[in-house]
Coordinates of C-alpha atoms in Angstrom, one line a residue:
M1 CA 14.5 44.6 113.7
T2 CA 12.8 47.0 111.3
T3 CA 14.8 50.2 110.8
Q4 CA 13.5 52.9 113.0
Q5 CA 13.8 56.4 112.3
V6 CA 15.8 57.5 115.4
Y7 CA 17.8 60.5 115.5
I8 CA 20.5 61.7 117.7
D9 CA 19.4 65.0 119.2
H10 CA 21.7 66.3 121.9
L11 CA 24.2 65.7 124.6
L12 CA 23.7 67.3 127.7
L13 CA 26.7 68.9 130.1
Q14 CA 25.9 70.3 133.5
F15 CA 27.7 73.3 134.5
N16 CA 27.6 75.4 138.0
Q17 CA 26.9 78.8 138.1
E18 CA 30.7 79.8 137.8
Q19 CA 31.5 77.5 135.3
F20 CA 28.3 78.4 133.1
E21 CA 29.2 82.0 133.5
N22 CA 33.2 81.2 132.5
L23 CA 33.0 78.5 130.0
P24 CA 36.3 76.2 130.2
S25 CA 38.8 76.9 127.4
W26 CA 38.0 73.5 125.6
I27 CA 34.8 75.0 125.0
S28 CA 35.5 78.6 124.3
E29 CA 38.4 78.2 122.1
N30 CA 36.8 75.5 119.8
F31 CA 33.2 76.3 119.7
T32 CA 30.7 78.9 118.9
V33 CA 28.3 79.4 121.9
I34 CA 24.8 81.1 121.7
N35 CA 22.7 81.7 124.5
G36 CA 19.5 79.4 124.7
G37 CA 17.4 80.9 127.2
V38 CA 15.6 80.3 130.6
H39 CA 13.1 77.1 130.8
T40 CA 9.7 77.3 131.6
G41 CA 9.4 77.7 135.4
G42 CA 12.7 79.6 135.8
L43 CA 14.4 76.9 137.5
S44 CA 17.3 76.1 134.7
Q45 CA 19.1 78.0 132.0
N46 CA 21.1 76.9 128.8
K47 CA 23.7 77.8 126.1
L48 CA 24.2 76.0 123.1
I49 CA 26.7 74.5 120.7
I50 CA 25.1 73.7 117.6
F51 CA 26.2 71.6 114.5
R52 CA 25.2 71.9 110.9
D53 CA 24.2 68.2 111.1
G54 CA 21.2 69.5 113.3
T55 CA 22.8 67.9 116.6
Y56 CA 23.9 70.1 119.5
L57 CA 25.8 70.2 123.1
E58 CA 23.4 71.9 125.6
L59 CA 25.1 73.4 128.4
Y60 CA 23.0 73.4 131.4
N61 CA 23.0 75.2 134.4
W62 CA 20.6 75.0 137.5
V63 CA 19.5 78.3 138.6
T64 CA 17.8 76.7 141.4
K65 CA 18.4 73.2 141.7
P66 CA 15.3 71.0 142.7
D67 CA 16.0 68.2 145.5
D68 CA 14.7 65.5 142.8
W69 CA 16.4 66.9 139.7
R70 CA 17.7 63.3 139.0
K71 CA 14.0 62.2 138.3
R72 CA 13.3 65.5 136.4
L73 CA 16.3 65.2 134.2
P74 CA 17.3 61.4 133.7
G75 CA 19.9 60.7 131.1
D76 CA 22.8 62.7 129.9
F77 CA 21.9 62.5 126.2
A78 CA 18.5 62.8 124.1
L79 CA 17.3 61.0 120.9
T80 CA 14.4 62.1 118.9
A81 CA 12.0 61.2 116.5
L82 CA 10.8 63.8 113.5
D83 CA 7.6 64.9 112.6
P84 CA 5.0 63.1 111.7
I85 CA 6.3 60.5 114.3
S86 CA 4.7 62.2 117.8
A87 CA 6.4 61.9 121.1
E88 CA 3.2 59.6 122.1
A89 CA 3.6 57.2 119.0
S90 CA 7.4 57.1 119.8
R91 CA 7.2 56.2 123.6
E92 CA 4.3 53.4 122.3
R93 CA 6.9 51.9 120.2
I94 CA 9.8 51.8 122.7
V95 CA 7.5 50.8 125.6
D96 CA 6.1 47.9 123.3
A97 CA 9.5 46.6 122.5
L98 CA 10.8 46.8 126.3
E99 CA 7.9 44.8 127.4
N100 CA 8.1 42.2 124.4
K101 CA 11.4 41.5 122.1
P102 CA 13.9 42.2 122.3
G103 CA 12.9 43.7 125.9
D104 CA 14.8 45.7 128.4
G105 CA 17.5 43.2 129.0
K106 CA 16.1 42.6 132.5
V107 CA 17.9 45.7 133.7
G108 CA 14.6 47.5 135.0
L109 CA 13.6 50.0 132.3
T110 CA 10.6 51.9 130.9
Y111 CA 9.7 55.2 129.7
S112 CA 7.3 57.7 131.2
L113 CA 4.5 59.5 129.6
P114 CA 5.3 62.6 127.5
Q115 CA 5.7 65.7 129.6
D116 CA 5.6 69.2 128.1
G117 CA 8.8 71.4 128.2
G118 CA 9.8 74.7 126.7
R119 CA 11.9 78.0 127.2
K120 CA 12.1 81.3 125.7
N121 CA 15.1 81.8 123.8
A122 CA 17.4 84.8 123.9
E123 CA 14.9 86.9 121.8
G124 CA 12.0 86.2 123.8
V125 CA 10.5 83.5 121.3
D126 CA 8.4 80.4 123.0
I127 CA 10.1 77.2 122.0
R128 CA 8.0 74.1 123.1
W129 CA 8.7 70.3 123.1
K130 CA 8.1 67.1 125.1
I131 CA 10.2 64.9 126.9
V132 CA 9.7 61.1 127.4
K133 CA 12.0 60.0 130.3
A134 CA 13.4 56.7 131.4
R135 CA 12.0 55.3 134.4
Y136 CA 13.8 52.6 136.4
T137 CA 13.2 49.6 138.4
Q138 CA 15.2 47.0 140.2
E139 CA 15.1 44.1 138.1
V140 CA 16.7 40.6 138.0
S141 CA 19.8 41.6 135.8
T142 CA 20.1 45.3 137.4
P143 CA 23.7 46.0 138.0
P144 CA 24.6 46.6 141.7
D145 CA 24.2 50.0 143.2
E146 CA 27.9 50.3 143.2
F147 CA 27.7 51.1 139.5
Y148 CA 25.4 54.2 140.0
P149 CA 27.3 56.4 142.0
R150 CA 25.3 59.7 140.6
G151 CA 21.9 58.0 139.9
R152 CA 20.8 55.9 137.2
T153 CA 21.7 57.4 133.5
D154 CA 21.7 54.0 131.8
A155 CA 19.6 55.3 128.9
P156 CA 18.9 58.5 127.1
F157 CA 15.5 60.7 127.1
F158 CA 13.6 61.5 124.1
C159 CA 13.1 65.4 123.1
H160 CA 10.3 65.8 120.5
D161 CA 9.7 69.3 119.1
L162 CA 6.1 70.8 119.3
T163 CA 7.5 74.1 117.6
P164 CA 9.4 74.1 114.5
R165 CA 12.7 72.1 115.3
N166 CA 15.0 74.9 113.5
R167 CA 13.6 77.2 116.1
R168 CA 15.0 75.0 119.1
V169 CA 18.0 74.0 117.1
T170 CA 19.2 77.0 114.6
F171 CA 21.2 74.7 112.5
D172 CA 20.2 76.4 109.5
L173 CA 22.3 79.5 110.4
P174 CA 25.7 79.1 109.5
S175 CA 27.1 81.8 111.8
V176 CA 25.8 79.5 114.7
T177 CA 27.3 76.5 113.2
Q178 CA 30.7 77.5 112.1
H179 CA 33.3 76.7 114.7
P180 CA 36.9 77.3 115.0
S181 CA 37.6 73.7 115.5
G182 CA 35.8 72.9 112.4
A183 CA 33.2 70.7 114.1
T184 CA 30.5 69.6 112.0
G185 CA 28.4 67.2 114.2
I186 CA 28.3 64.5 116.6
D187 CA 30.2 61.1 115.2
K188 CA 29.7 59.1 118.3
I189 CA 28.3 58.6 121.5
E190 CA 29.8 55.7 123.7
V191 CA 27.9 54.2 126.6
L192 CA 29.8 52.0 129.1
V193 CA 28.4 49.1 130.9
P194 CA 29.9 46.8 133.5
K195 CA 31.5 43.4 132.1
G196 CA 29.3 41.0 131.6
W197 CA 26.3 42.9 131.0
L198 CA 26.7 43.9 127.5
Q199 CA 24.0 41.6 126.2
S200 CA 21.7 42.8 128.6
Y201 CA 22.5 46.3 127.7
T202 CA 22.4 45.5 123.8
D203 CA 18.8 44.3 124.1
L204 CA 17.8 47.4 125.9
Y205 CA 19.2 49.7 123.5
T206 CA 18.0 47.5 120.8
S207 CA 14.5 48.1 122.0
I208 CA 15.1 51.7 122.3
V209 CA 16.8 52.7 118.8
G210 CA 14.4 50.0 117.0
A211 CA 17.1 48.7 115.0
S212 CA 19.8 46.1 115.2
P213 CA 23.5 47.0 116.1
Q214 CA 26.6 46.1 114.4
Q215 CA 28.5 43.4 116.5
H216 CA 32.0 44.6 117.6
E217 CA 34.6 42.7 119.8
D218 CA 34.0 44.6 122.9
G219 CA 30.7 46.0 122.1
V220 CA 28.0 47.1 119.5
E221 CA 27.2 50.0 117.5
F222 CA 23.9 51.4 116.2
R223 CA 23.9 53.6 113.2
L224 CA 21.8 56.5 113.7
S225 CA 20.9 59.8 111.6
A226 CA 21.0 63.3 112.5
P227 CA 18.1 65.7 112.2
G228 CA 19.5 67.8 109.5
D229 CA 21.7 65.1 107.8
E230 CA 19.9 62.9 105.5
G231 CA 21.0 59.2 105.7
F232 CA 23.7 57.9 108.4
S233 CA 25.6 60.5 110.5
G234 CA 27.1 58.8 113.7
T235 CA 27.0 55.9 115.8
L236 CA 25.9 55.0 119.5
R237 CA 28.3 52.7 120.9
V238 CA 27.4 50.5 124.0
R239 CA 31.0 48.9 125.2
A240 CA 31.9 46.5 128.0
A241 CA 34.4 47.7 130.6
E242 CA 37.5 45.9 129.9
T243 CA 40.5 47.9 131.5
A244 CA 41.3 49.2 135.0
A245 CA 40.5 52.8 133.8
D246 CA 37.1 51.5 132.7
E247 CA 36.4 49.9 136.0
Q248 CA 37.6 53.1 137.8
F249 CA 35.0 55.2 135.5
L250 CA 32.0 53.0 136.3
R251 CA 32.7 53.3 140.3
E252 CA 33.0 57.2 139.9
K253 CA 30.6 57.9 137.2
G254 CA 28.7 54.8 136.7
V255 CA 26.7 53.1 133.9
G256 CA 26.5 55.9 131.0
I257 CA 28.3 58.1 128.6
S258 CA 32.3 57.5 128.5
S259 CA 33.1 59.5 125.9
L260 CA 32.3 61.8 122.9
V261 CA 33.7 62.2 119.3
L262 CA 32.7 64.8 117.2
R263 CA 33.5 65.3 113.1
S264 CA 35.6 67.8 111.7
D265 CA 35.8 69.5 108.5
T266 CA 39.5 70.9 109.5
S267 CA 40.9 67.7 111.2
G268 CA 40.2 64.2 112.0
P269 CA 37.6 62.9 114.9
L270 CA 37.7 65.4 117.8
S271 CA 37.5 64.2 121.3
F272 CA 36.7 66.5 124.6
P273 CA 36.7 65.9 128.3
I274 CA 33.4 65.8 128.4
V275 CA 33.0 63.4 131.7
D276 CA 33.6 65.9 133.9
Y277 CA 30.5 67.6 133.2
L278 CA 28.1 64.7 133.0
Q279 CA 26.7 65.1 136.6

């Protein structure tokens, strides 16, 4: 396929109020955390861990959790496309690929029309974006319900900036992007899928990313860029379950992100216990 300029945007971790106010030590000891602000409508708020490659971790808290929160915010990580590619154009490209070739792997997935989003940052400045969310249906190759104990998060959502990106993600401020761990950006996001469904999800993610992956023994990898880093930056890995631990993960967490690896200036790749916060 023609290479599509799809970028890693951010990974979302959800915290209850107590956790949000008193972050676990693996966060406080390794990262510089800034206040993001309150989202439009006042239902949620966030804190941010921003990396100099323009990617970030969003620490998300529902002030008032809506009954249909999974429908409002599907997926645990976001991709993006940069100006001049609009949310509308990005969604049109993805839906066309899902409906034709390579298709959605017959797992039952498309993307909704863009929806406006926003928040005020800690200084009271308005930040605006558009979200394109995954929408799911039951199809011939959809894995059984047992693989979705927390609802379907098979695929990422897309977040497209309307205001300048460095207003939402201040990766141009060294004071924000310097971390005790030396972390500089997202190196790898891994998505775990059931054994026997790898080809279906390879087709699905090929349509979403808009480029062909590299083949590996137990999975595939898509080479992606980061918004603040020219050229290749990190990988999105889709891997099939192989071990008893993998099977247990799918029973407890379901199809979706199983691990995150960050790059570091001061050490080798860094892995963190993110799965407890993917809710």
